[in-house]
PDB file of C-alpha atoms and ligand atoms in Angstrom:
ATOM      1  CA  MET A  15      70.951-173.410 116.475  1.00 95.00           C
ATOM      2  CA  LYS A  16      67.865-171.294 117.018  1.00 98.00           C
ATOM      3  CA  ILE A  17      64.583-172.329 115.424  1.00 98.00           C
ATOM      4  CA  ALA A  18      61.512-170.126 114.984  1.00 98.00           C
ATOM      5  CA  ILE A  19      58.040-171.649 115.163  1.00 98.00           C
ATOM      6  CA  MET A  20      55.349-169.314 114.076  1.00 98.00           C
ATOM      7  CA  GLY A  21      51.572-169.236 113.653  1.00 98.00           C
ATOM      8  CA  ALA A  22      49.100-166.471 112.891  1.00 98.00           C
ATOM      9  CA  MET A  23      46.522-166.998 115.656  1.00 98.00           C
ATOM     10  CA  PRO A  24      46.749-167.972 119.345  1.00 98.00           C
ATOM     11  CA  GLU A  25      45.072-171.317 118.595  1.00 98.00           C
ATOM     12  CA  GLU A  26      47.928-172.217 116.247  1.00 98.00           C
ATOM     13  CA  VAL A  27      50.750-171.816 118.766  1.00 98.00           C
ATOM     14  CA  ALA A  28      48.892-172.873 121.952  1.00 98.00           C
ATOM     15  CA  PRO A  29      49.459-176.625 121.359  1.00 98.00           C
ATOM     16  CA  ILE A  30      53.192-175.949 120.884  1.00 98.00           C
ATOM     17  CA  LEU A  31      53.519-173.908 124.077  1.00 98.00           C
ATOM     18  CA  GLU A  32      51.525-176.558 125.916  1.00 97.00           C
ATOM     19  CA  LYS A  33      53.937-179.260 124.768  1.00 96.00           C
ATOM     20  CA  LEU A  34      56.965-177.206 125.841  1.00 96.00           C
ATOM     21  CA  GLY A  35      55.493-176.448 129.266  1.00 92.00           C
ATOM     22  CA  GLU A  36      58.164-173.960 130.330  1.00 95.00           C
ATOM     23  CA  TYR A  37      59.113-170.853 128.418  1.00 98.00           C
ATOM     24  CA  THR A  38      59.929-167.194 128.908  1.00 98.00           C
ATOM     25  CA  THR A  39      57.847-164.385 127.428  1.00 98.00           C
ATOM     26  CA  THR A  40      59.303-161.225 125.902  1.00 98.00           C
ATOM     27  CA  GLU A  41      57.222-158.353 124.599  1.00 98.00           C
ATOM     28  CA  TYR A  42      58.635-156.756 121.482  1.00 98.00           C
ATOM     29  CA  ALA A  43      57.202-154.625 118.653  1.00 96.00           C
ATOM     30  CA  GLY A  44      53.655-154.977 119.894  1.00 96.00           C
ATOM     31  CA  ASN A  45      53.757-158.754 120.163  1.00 98.00           C
ATOM     32  CA  LYS A  46      54.734-161.548 122.540  1.00 98.00           C
ATOM     33  CA  TYR A  47      57.646-163.871 121.783  1.00 98.00           C
ATOM     34  CA  TYR A  48      58.057-167.110 123.724  1.00 98.00           C
ATOM     35  CA  GLU A  49      61.494-168.670 124.157  1.00 98.00           C
ATOM     36  CA  ALA A  50      62.413-172.122 125.350  1.00 98.00           C
ATOM     37  CA  THR A  51      65.210-174.643 125.221  1.00 97.00           C
ATOM     38  CA  TYR A  52      64.055-177.865 123.634  1.00 97.00           C
ATOM     39  CA  LYS A  53      66.286-180.933 123.209  1.00 96.00           C
ATOM     40  CA  GLY A  54      69.355-178.696 123.543  1.00 96.00           C
ATOM     41  CA  VAL A  55      68.192-176.217 120.922  1.00 97.00           C
ATOM     42  CA  GLU A  56      66.778-172.715 121.376  1.00 98.00           C
ATOM     43  CA  LEU A  57      63.255-172.063 120.148  1.00 98.00           C
ATOM     44  CA  VAL A  58      61.437-168.782 119.625  1.00 98.00           C
ATOM     45  CA  ILE A  59      57.684-169.068 119.179  1.00 98.00           C
ATOM     46  CA  ALA A  60      55.037-166.484 118.312  1.00 98.00           C
ATOM     47  CA  TYR A  61      51.708-165.931 116.661  1.00 98.00           C
ATOM     48  CA  SER A  62      51.842-162.891 114.434  1.00 98.00           C
ATOM     49  CA  LYS A  63      48.171-161.902 114.195  1.00 98.00           C
ATOM     50  CA  ILE A  64      46.364-162.415 110.919  1.00 98.00           C
ATOM     51  CA  GLY A  65      47.530-161.238 107.499  1.00 98.00           C
ATOM     52  CA  LYS A  66      50.578-160.434 105.409  1.00 98.00           C
ATOM     53  CA  VAL A  67      51.740-157.305 107.248  1.00 98.00           C
ATOM     54  CA  PHE A  68      51.697-158.754 110.774  1.00 98.00           C
ATOM     55  CA  SER A  69      53.263-162.006 109.597  1.00 99.00           C
ATOM     56  CA  THR A  70      56.016-160.079 107.817  1.00 98.00           C
ATOM     57  CA  LEU A  71      56.755-158.144 110.994  1.00 98.00           C
ATOM     58  CA  THR A  72      56.858-161.287 113.134  1.00 98.00           C
ATOM     59  CA  ALA A  73      58.993-163.348 110.751  1.00 99.00           C
ATOM     60  CA  THR A  74      61.458-160.457 110.403  1.00 98.00           C
ATOM     61  CA  THR A  75      61.577-159.959 114.173  1.00 98.00           C
ATOM     62  CA  MET A  76      62.166-163.656 114.842  1.00 98.00           C
ATOM     63  CA  ILE A  77      65.130-163.616 112.470  1.00 98.00           C
ATOM     64  CA  GLU A  78      66.639-160.154 112.933  1.00 98.00           C
ATOM     65  CA  HIS A  79      65.940-159.576 116.626  1.00 98.00           C
ATOM     66  CA  PHE A  80      65.817-163.092 118.076  1.00 98.00           C
ATOM     67  CA  GLY A  81      68.392-164.641 115.711  1.00 98.00           C
ATOM     68  CA  ALA A  82      66.344-167.537 114.326  1.00 98.00           C
ATOM     69  CA  GLN A  83      68.230-169.541 111.692  1.00 98.00           C
ATOM     70  CA  LYS A  84      65.342-171.689 110.471  1.00 98.00           C
ATOM     71  CA  LEU A  85      61.616-170.982 110.493  1.00 99.00           C
ATOM     72  CA  LEU A  86      58.682-173.381 110.599  1.00 98.00           C
ATOM     73  CA  PHE A  87      55.104-172.155 110.251  1.00 99.00           C
ATOM     74  CA  SER A  88      52.142-174.071 111.640  1.00 98.00           C
ATOM     75  CA  GLY A  89      48.563-173.155 110.881  1.00 98.00           C
ATOM     76  CA  VAL A  90      45.268-173.730 109.116  1.00 98.00           C
ATOM     77  CA  ALA A  91      44.154-173.028 105.550  1.00 98.00           C
ATOM     78  CA  GLY A  92      41.278-173.196 103.137  1.00 98.00           C
ATOM     79  CA  ALA A  93      41.414-176.032 100.601  1.00 98.00           C
ATOM     80  CA  ILE A  94      41.338-175.437  96.858  1.00 98.00           C
ATOM     81  CA  SER A  95      42.331-178.908  95.696  1.00 98.00           C
ATOM     82  CA  PRO A  96      39.314-181.248  95.998  1.00 98.00           C
ATOM     83  CA  SER A  97      41.663-183.918  97.354  1.00 97.00           C
ATOM     84  CA  LEU A  98      42.242-181.845 100.506  1.00 98.00           C
ATOM     85  CA  LYS A  99      39.616-182.386 103.205  1.00 97.00           C
ATOM     86  CA  VAL A 100      39.232-180.816 106.644  1.00 98.00           C
ATOM     87  CA  GLY A 101      42.096-182.001 108.887  1.00 97.00           C
ATOM     88  CA  ASP A 102      44.387-182.948 105.970  1.00 98.00           C
ATOM     89  CA  LEU A 103      47.912-181.559 105.955  1.00 98.00           C
ATOM     90  CA  ILE A 104      49.583-179.657 103.151  1.00 98.00           C
ATOM     91  CA  VAL A 105      53.290-178.813 102.909  1.00 98.00           C
ATOM     92  CA  ALA A 106      54.021-175.766 100.759  1.00 99.00           C
ATOM     93  CA  THR A 107      56.466-176.343  97.913  1.00 98.00           C
ATOM     94  CA  LYS A 108      56.178-172.707  96.831  1.00 98.00           C
ATOM     95  CA  LEU A 109      54.011-169.738  97.699  1.00 98.00           C
ATOM     96  CA  SER A 110      52.573-166.697  95.969  1.00 98.00           C
ATOM     97  CA  GLN A 111      50.598-163.561  96.885  1.00 98.00           C
ATOM     98  CA  HIS A 112      47.264-163.887  95.101  1.00 98.00           C
ATOM     99  CA  ASP A 113      46.195-160.317  95.866  1.00 98.00           C
ATOM    100  CA  LEU A 114      49.341-158.646  94.520  1.00 98.00           C
ATOM    101  CA  ASP A 115      48.177-157.042  91.292  1.00 98.00           C
ATOM    102  CA  ILE A 116      50.029-154.663  88.984  1.00 98.00           C
ATOM    103  CA  THR A 117      48.677-156.473  85.936  1.00 98.00           C
ATOM    104  CA  ALA A 118      47.721-153.039  84.522  1.00 98.00           C
ATOM    105  CA  PHE A 119      51.405-152.768  83.554  1.00 98.00           C
ATOM    106  CA  GLY A 120      51.482-156.131  81.811  1.00 98.00           C
ATOM    107  CA  HIS A 121      52.923-158.081  84.747  1.00 98.00           C
ATOM    108  CA  PRO A 122      51.489-161.407  85.903  1.00 98.00           C
ATOM    109  CA  PHE A 123      49.421-161.614  89.096  1.00 98.00           C
ATOM    110  CA  GLY A 124      51.639-162.031  92.163  1.00 98.00           C
ATOM    111  CA  TYR A 125      54.592-160.241  90.590  1.00 98.00           C
ATOM    112  CA  VAL A 126      56.378-156.968  91.244  1.00 98.00           C
ATOM    113  CA  PRO A 127      59.634-155.942  89.523  1.00 98.00           C
ATOM    114  CA  GLU A 128      62.670-157.465  91.257  1.00 98.00           C
ATOM    115  CA  GLY A 129      60.371-159.908  93.024  1.00 97.00           C
ATOM    116  CA  ALA A 130      59.060-163.265  91.820  1.00 98.00           C
ATOM    117  CA  VAL A 131      55.582-164.766  91.439  1.00 98.00           C
ATOM    118  CA  PHE A 132      56.595-167.755  93.584  1.00 98.00           C
ATOM    119  CA  VAL A 133      59.011-168.221  96.483  1.00 98.00           C
ATOM    120  CA  GLU A 134      60.204-171.789  97.024  1.00 98.00           C
ATOM    121  CA  ALA A 135      60.335-173.446 100.425  1.00 98.00           C
ATOM    122  CA  ASP A 136      63.409-175.306 101.699  1.00 98.00           C
ATOM    123  CA  THR A 137      63.707-178.614  99.815  1.00 98.00           C
ATOM    124  CA  GLN A 138      65.603-180.293 102.676  1.00 98.00           C
ATOM    125  CA  MET A 139      62.799-179.720 105.154  1.00 98.00           C
ATOM    126  CA  ILE A 140      60.229-180.800 102.545  1.00 98.00           C
ATOM    127  CA  ALA A 141      62.185-184.055 102.154  1.00 98.00           C
ATOM    128  CA  MET A 142      62.254-184.441 105.964  1.00 98.00           C
ATOM    129  CA  SER A 143      58.491-183.966 106.081  1.00 98.00           C
ATOM    130  CA  LYS A 144      58.023-187.083 103.953  1.00 98.00           C
ATOM    131  CA  LYS A 145      59.935-189.111 106.545  1.00 97.00           C
ATOM    132  CA  VAL A 146      57.965-187.532 109.384  1.00 98.00           C
ATOM    133  CA  ALA A 147      54.702-188.342 107.590  1.00 97.00           C
ATOM    134  CA  ASP A 148      55.811-191.965 107.111  1.00 97.00           C
ATOM    135  CA  GLU A 149      56.823-192.291 110.755  1.00 96.00           C
ATOM    136  CA  MET A 150      53.520-190.826 111.916  1.00 95.00           C
ATOM    137  CA  GLY A 151      51.548-192.929 109.436  1.00 95.00           C
ATOM    138  CA  LYS A 152      50.012-189.766 107.982  1.00 94.00           C
ATOM    139  CA  SER A 153      49.524-188.805 104.390  1.00 91.00           C
ATOM    140  CA  VAL A 154      50.728-185.312 103.722  1.00 96.00           C
ATOM    141  CA  GLN A 155      50.187-183.592 100.409  1.00 98.00           C
ATOM    142  CA  GLU A 156      52.752-181.252  98.885  1.00 98.00           C
ATOM    143  CA  GLY A 157      51.415-178.309  96.940  1.00 98.00           C
ATOM    144  CA  ILE A 158      51.312-174.650  96.101  1.00 99.00           C
ATOM    145  CA  ILE A 159      49.903-172.221  98.653  1.00 99.00           C
ATOM    146  CA  ALA A 160      48.438-168.846  97.698  1.00 99.00           C
ATOM    147  CA  THR A 161      48.328-166.050 100.267  1.00 99.00           C
ATOM    148  CA  GLY A 162      46.316-162.836 100.423  1.00 98.00           C
ATOM    149  CA  ASP A 163      44.806-160.353 102.849  1.00 98.00           C
ATOM    150  CA  GLN A 164      41.388-161.874 102.431  1.00 98.00           C
ATOM    151  CA  PHE A 165      39.408-164.681 104.059  1.00 98.00           C
ATOM    152  CA  VAL A 166      38.191-166.470 100.950  1.00 98.00           C
ATOM    153  CA  ALA A 167      34.641-167.746 101.346  1.00 98.00           C
ATOM    154  CA  ASN A 168      33.675-167.676  97.709  1.00 97.00           C
ATOM    155  CA  GLU A 169      33.802-170.465  95.145  1.00 98.00           C
ATOM    156  CA  GLU A 170      34.498-168.116  92.252  1.00 98.00           C
ATOM    157  CA  ARG A 171      37.479-166.405  93.928  1.00 98.00           C
ATOM    158  CA  LYS A 172      38.839-169.721  95.145  1.00 98.00           C
ATOM    159  CA  ASN A 173      38.631-171.259  91.659  1.00 98.00           C
ATOM    160  CA  TRP A 174      40.330-168.242  90.145  1.00 98.00           C
ATOM    161  CA  ILE A 175      43.215-168.506  92.640  1.00 98.00           C
ATOM    162  CA  GLY A 176      43.449-172.230  91.917  1.00 98.00           C
ATOM    163  CA  LYS A 177      43.671-171.634  88.194  1.00 98.00           C
ATOM    164  CA  GLU A 178      45.905-168.553  88.146  1.00 98.00           C
ATOM    165  CA  PHE A 179      48.508-169.892  90.598  1.00 98.00           C
ATOM    166  CA  GLY A 180      47.973-173.642  90.345  1.00 98.00           C
ATOM    167  CA  ALA A 181      47.353-173.375  94.085  1.00 98.00           C
ATOM    168  CA  ASP A 182      46.113-176.265  96.221  1.00 98.00           C
ATOM    169  CA  ALA A 183      45.342-174.249  99.358  1.00 98.00           C
ATOM    170  CA  LEU A 184      45.032-170.640 100.405  1.00 98.00           C
ATOM    171  CA  GLU A 185      45.622-168.671 103.563  1.00 98.00           C
ATOM    172  CA  MET A 186      46.737-165.229 104.745  1.00 98.00           C
ATOM    173  CA  GLU A 187      50.388-165.391 105.899  1.00 98.00           C
ATOM    174  CA  GLY A 188      52.512-168.001 104.109  1.00 98.00           C
ATOM    175  CA  ALA A 189      53.795-166.052 101.119  1.00 99.00           C
ATOM    176  CA  SER A 190      54.779-163.002 103.158  1.00 98.00           C
ATOM    177  CA  VAL A 191      56.750-165.183 105.570  1.00 99.00           C
ATOM    178  CA  ALA A 192      58.328-166.832 102.518  1.00 99.00           C
ATOM    179  CA  VAL A 193      59.429-163.472 101.087  1.00 98.00           C
ATOM    180  CA  VAL A 194      61.058-162.507 104.405  1.00 98.00           C
ATOM    181  CA  CYS A 195      62.881-165.826 104.820  1.00 98.00           C
ATOM    182  CA  ASP A 196      64.036-165.834 101.213  1.00 98.00           C
ATOM    183  CA  ALA A 197      65.405-162.284 101.471  1.00 98.00           C
ATOM    184  CA  LEU A 198      67.202-163.040 104.755  1.00 98.00           C
ATOM    185  CA  ASP A 199      68.449-166.438 103.598  1.00 98.00           C
ATOM    186  CA  VAL A 200      66.646-168.412 106.290  1.00 98.00           C
ATOM    187  CA  PRO A 201      65.354-171.860 105.270  1.00 98.00           C
ATOM    188  CA  PHE A 202      61.607-172.106 105.898  1.00 99.00           C
ATOM    189  CA  PHE A 203      58.873-174.738 106.055  1.00 98.00           C
ATOM    190  CA  ILE A 204      55.174-173.945 105.850  1.00 98.00           C
ATOM    191  CA  LEU A 205      52.620-176.481 106.979  1.00 98.00           C
ATOM    192  CA  ARG A 206      48.862-176.025 107.066  1.00 98.00           C
ATOM    193  CA  ALA A 207      46.000-178.245 108.162  1.00 98.00           C
ATOM    194  CA  ILE A 208      42.769-177.673 106.284  1.00 98.00           C
ATOM    195  CA  SER A 209      40.020-175.920 108.274  1.00 98.00           C
ATOM    196  CA  ASP A 210      37.571-175.196 105.436  1.00 98.00           C
ATOM    197  CA  ALA A 211      37.035-175.324 101.680  1.00 98.00           C
ATOM    198  CA  ALA A 212      37.146-171.541 101.041  1.00 98.00           C
ATOM    199  CA  ASP A 213      33.516-171.708  99.882  1.00 98.00           C
ATOM    200  CA  MET A 214      30.266-170.187 101.169  1.00 98.00           C
ATOM    201  CA  ASP A 215      30.402-172.415 104.265  1.00 98.00           C
ATOM    202  CA  ALA A 216      34.034-171.491 105.004  1.00 98.00           C
ATOM    203  CA  SER A 217      33.473-169.317 108.067  1.00 98.00           C
ATOM    204  CA  PHE A 218      31.301-171.972 109.772  1.00 98.00           C
ATOM    205  CA  SER A 219      33.743-174.739 108.901  1.00 98.00           C
ATOM    206  CA  PHE A 220      36.662-172.573 110.075  1.00 98.00           C
ATOM    207  CA  ASP A 221      35.030-171.899 113.457  1.00 98.00           C
ATOM    208  CA  GLU A 222      34.212-175.571 113.904  1.00 98.00           C
ATOM    209  CA  PHE A 223      37.592-177.006 112.907  1.00 98.00           C
ATOM    210  CA  LEU A 224      40.139-174.299 113.770  1.00 98.00           C
ATOM    211  CA  GLU A 225      41.196-175.928 117.017  1.00 98.00           C
ATOM    212  CA  THR A 226      41.398-179.548 115.877  1.00 98.00           C
ATOM    213  CA  SER A 227      43.145-178.639 112.621  1.00 98.00           C
ATOM    214  CA  ALA A 228      45.586-176.338 114.447  1.00 98.00           C
ATOM    215  CA  VAL A 229      46.489-179.254 116.755  1.00 98.00           C
ATOM    216  CA  GLU A 230      47.063-181.559 113.751  1.00 97.00           C
ATOM    217  CA  SER A 231      49.428-179.015 112.236  1.00 98.00           C
ATOM    218  CA  ALA A 232      51.244-178.264 115.500  1.00 98.00           C
ATOM    219  CA  GLU A 233      51.870-181.949 116.242  1.00 98.00           C
ATOM    220  CA  PHE A 234      53.396-182.432 112.821  1.00 98.00           C
ATOM    221  CA  VAL A 235      55.529-179.313 113.091  1.00 98.00           C
ATOM    222  CA  MET A 236      56.936-180.436 116.447  1.00 98.00           C
ATOM    223  CA  LYS A 237      57.932-183.765 114.852  1.00 98.00           C
ATOM    224  CA  MET A 238      59.578-181.701 112.119  1.00 98.00           C
ATOM    225  CA  VAL A 239      61.492-179.747 114.760  1.00 98.00           C
ATOM    226  CA  ASP A 240      62.683-183.071 116.222  1.00 98.00           C
ATOM    227  CA  LYS A 241      63.930-184.108 112.756  1.00 98.00           C
ATOM    228  CA  VAL A 242      65.664-180.773 112.152  1.00 98.00           C
ATOM    229  CA  ILE A 243      67.422-181.042 115.540  1.00 98.00           C
ATOM    230  CA  ALA A 244      68.485-184.645 114.869  1.00 97.00           C
ATOM    231  CA  ALA A 245      69.811-183.849 111.361  1.00 92.00           C
TER     232      ALA A 245
HETATM  233  N1  SAH B   5      38.235-166.296 113.117  1.00 85.70           N
HETATM  234  C1  SAH B   5      39.109-165.185 113.000  1.00 85.70           C
HETATM  235  C2  SAH B   5      39.469-164.823 111.577  1.00 85.70           C
HETATM  236  C3  SAH B   5      40.192-165.919 110.867  1.00 85.70           C
HETATM  237  S1  SAH B   5      40.924-165.415 109.367  1.00 85.70           S
HETATM  238  C4  SAH B   5      38.483-164.022 113.750  1.00 85.70           C
HETATM  239  O1  SAH B   5      37.306-163.830 113.667  1.00 85.70           O
HETATM  240  O2  SAH B   5      39.237-163.329 114.437  1.00 85.70           O
HETATM  241  C5  SAH B   5      41.522-166.963 108.758  1.00 85.70           C
HETATM  242  C6  SAH B   5      42.862-167.439 109.271  1.00 85.70           C
HETATM  243  O3  SAH B   5      43.026-168.814 108.941  1.00 85.70           O
HETATM  244  C7  SAH B   5      44.064-166.764 108.614  1.00 85.70           C
HETATM  245  O4  SAH B   5      45.130-166.700 109.528  1.00 85.70           O
HETATM  246  C8  SAH B   5      44.389-167.652 107.403  1.00 85.70           C
HETATM  247  O5  SAH B   5      45.775-167.848 107.235  1.00 85.70           O
HETATM  248  C9  SAH B   5      43.709-168.989 107.682  1.00 85.70           C
HETATM  249  N2  SAH B   5      42.646-169.408 106.753  1.00 85.70           N
HETATM  250  C10 SAH B   5      41.905-170.530 106.934  1.00 85.70           C
HETATM  251  N3  SAH B   5      40.959-170.631 105.979  1.00 85.70           N
HETATM  252  C11 SAH B   5      41.097-169.567 105.159  1.00 85.70           C
HETATM  253  C12 SAH B   5      40.377-169.105 104.013  1.00 85.70           C
HETATM  254  N4  SAH B   5      39.317-169.761 103.540  1.00 85.70           N
HETATM  255  N5  SAH B   5      40.773-167.955 103.433  1.00 85.70           N
HETATM  256  C13 SAH B   5      41.838-167.276 103.921  1.00 85.70           C
HETATM  257  N6  SAH B   5      42.537-167.649 105.008  1.00 85.70           N
HETATM  258  C14 SAH B   5      42.176-168.794 105.645  1.00 85.70           C
END
């Protein structure tokens, strides 16, 4: 089995590489891919760079070029749901692109013909995440994640995304990774630790909490990898 672990920014994959200690580095398609053997299983790890296009490229590369059969994403997000505070973890049940808009033709936001507004994450790994949370003594919320090529630091935009998509958190890569994995039939799991509340203080909060939240997420994702390997 080969498992992909992906983030968007260096800070999101650094704790994972640190835990692995030894890995090889391959440059491909303008990015670096790290490979390691972990508990008898092959891992490929990368940060994509920010946004839907780079994350699409990286997820596709991990699957099509490196042969990953499952994909886990670890990163940070802005909270929409008031119950999510900085450092809290959210597991995506389904994801949508909040900035995809051909509503002029009568379609709903997030929809293009032959696509779907939402892509659902792998239910088996979601179920595993409940066990991991119990074992770690952590409370992890499940919810909808909305993705767009936009750092949201605006209460009005955030509330609109919350209402339109029923979203609990927002970020810039999840839904594009979901589309890739869905199309290529690769089960995926998207975890985010909250770094900010997507409001006017978001950029300050993000800068302050990026590292600690990224570590929270990475630790959980590595426990998820352990569970996937043991299953
Ligand atoms: N600090 C970076 C930019 C970060 S962009 C720089 O200056 O280079 C925000 C990243 O964190 C994205 O990868 C996104 O997925 C996630 N994220 C966290 N909070 C977010 C928010 N409020 N809106 C959108 N994305 C957010």
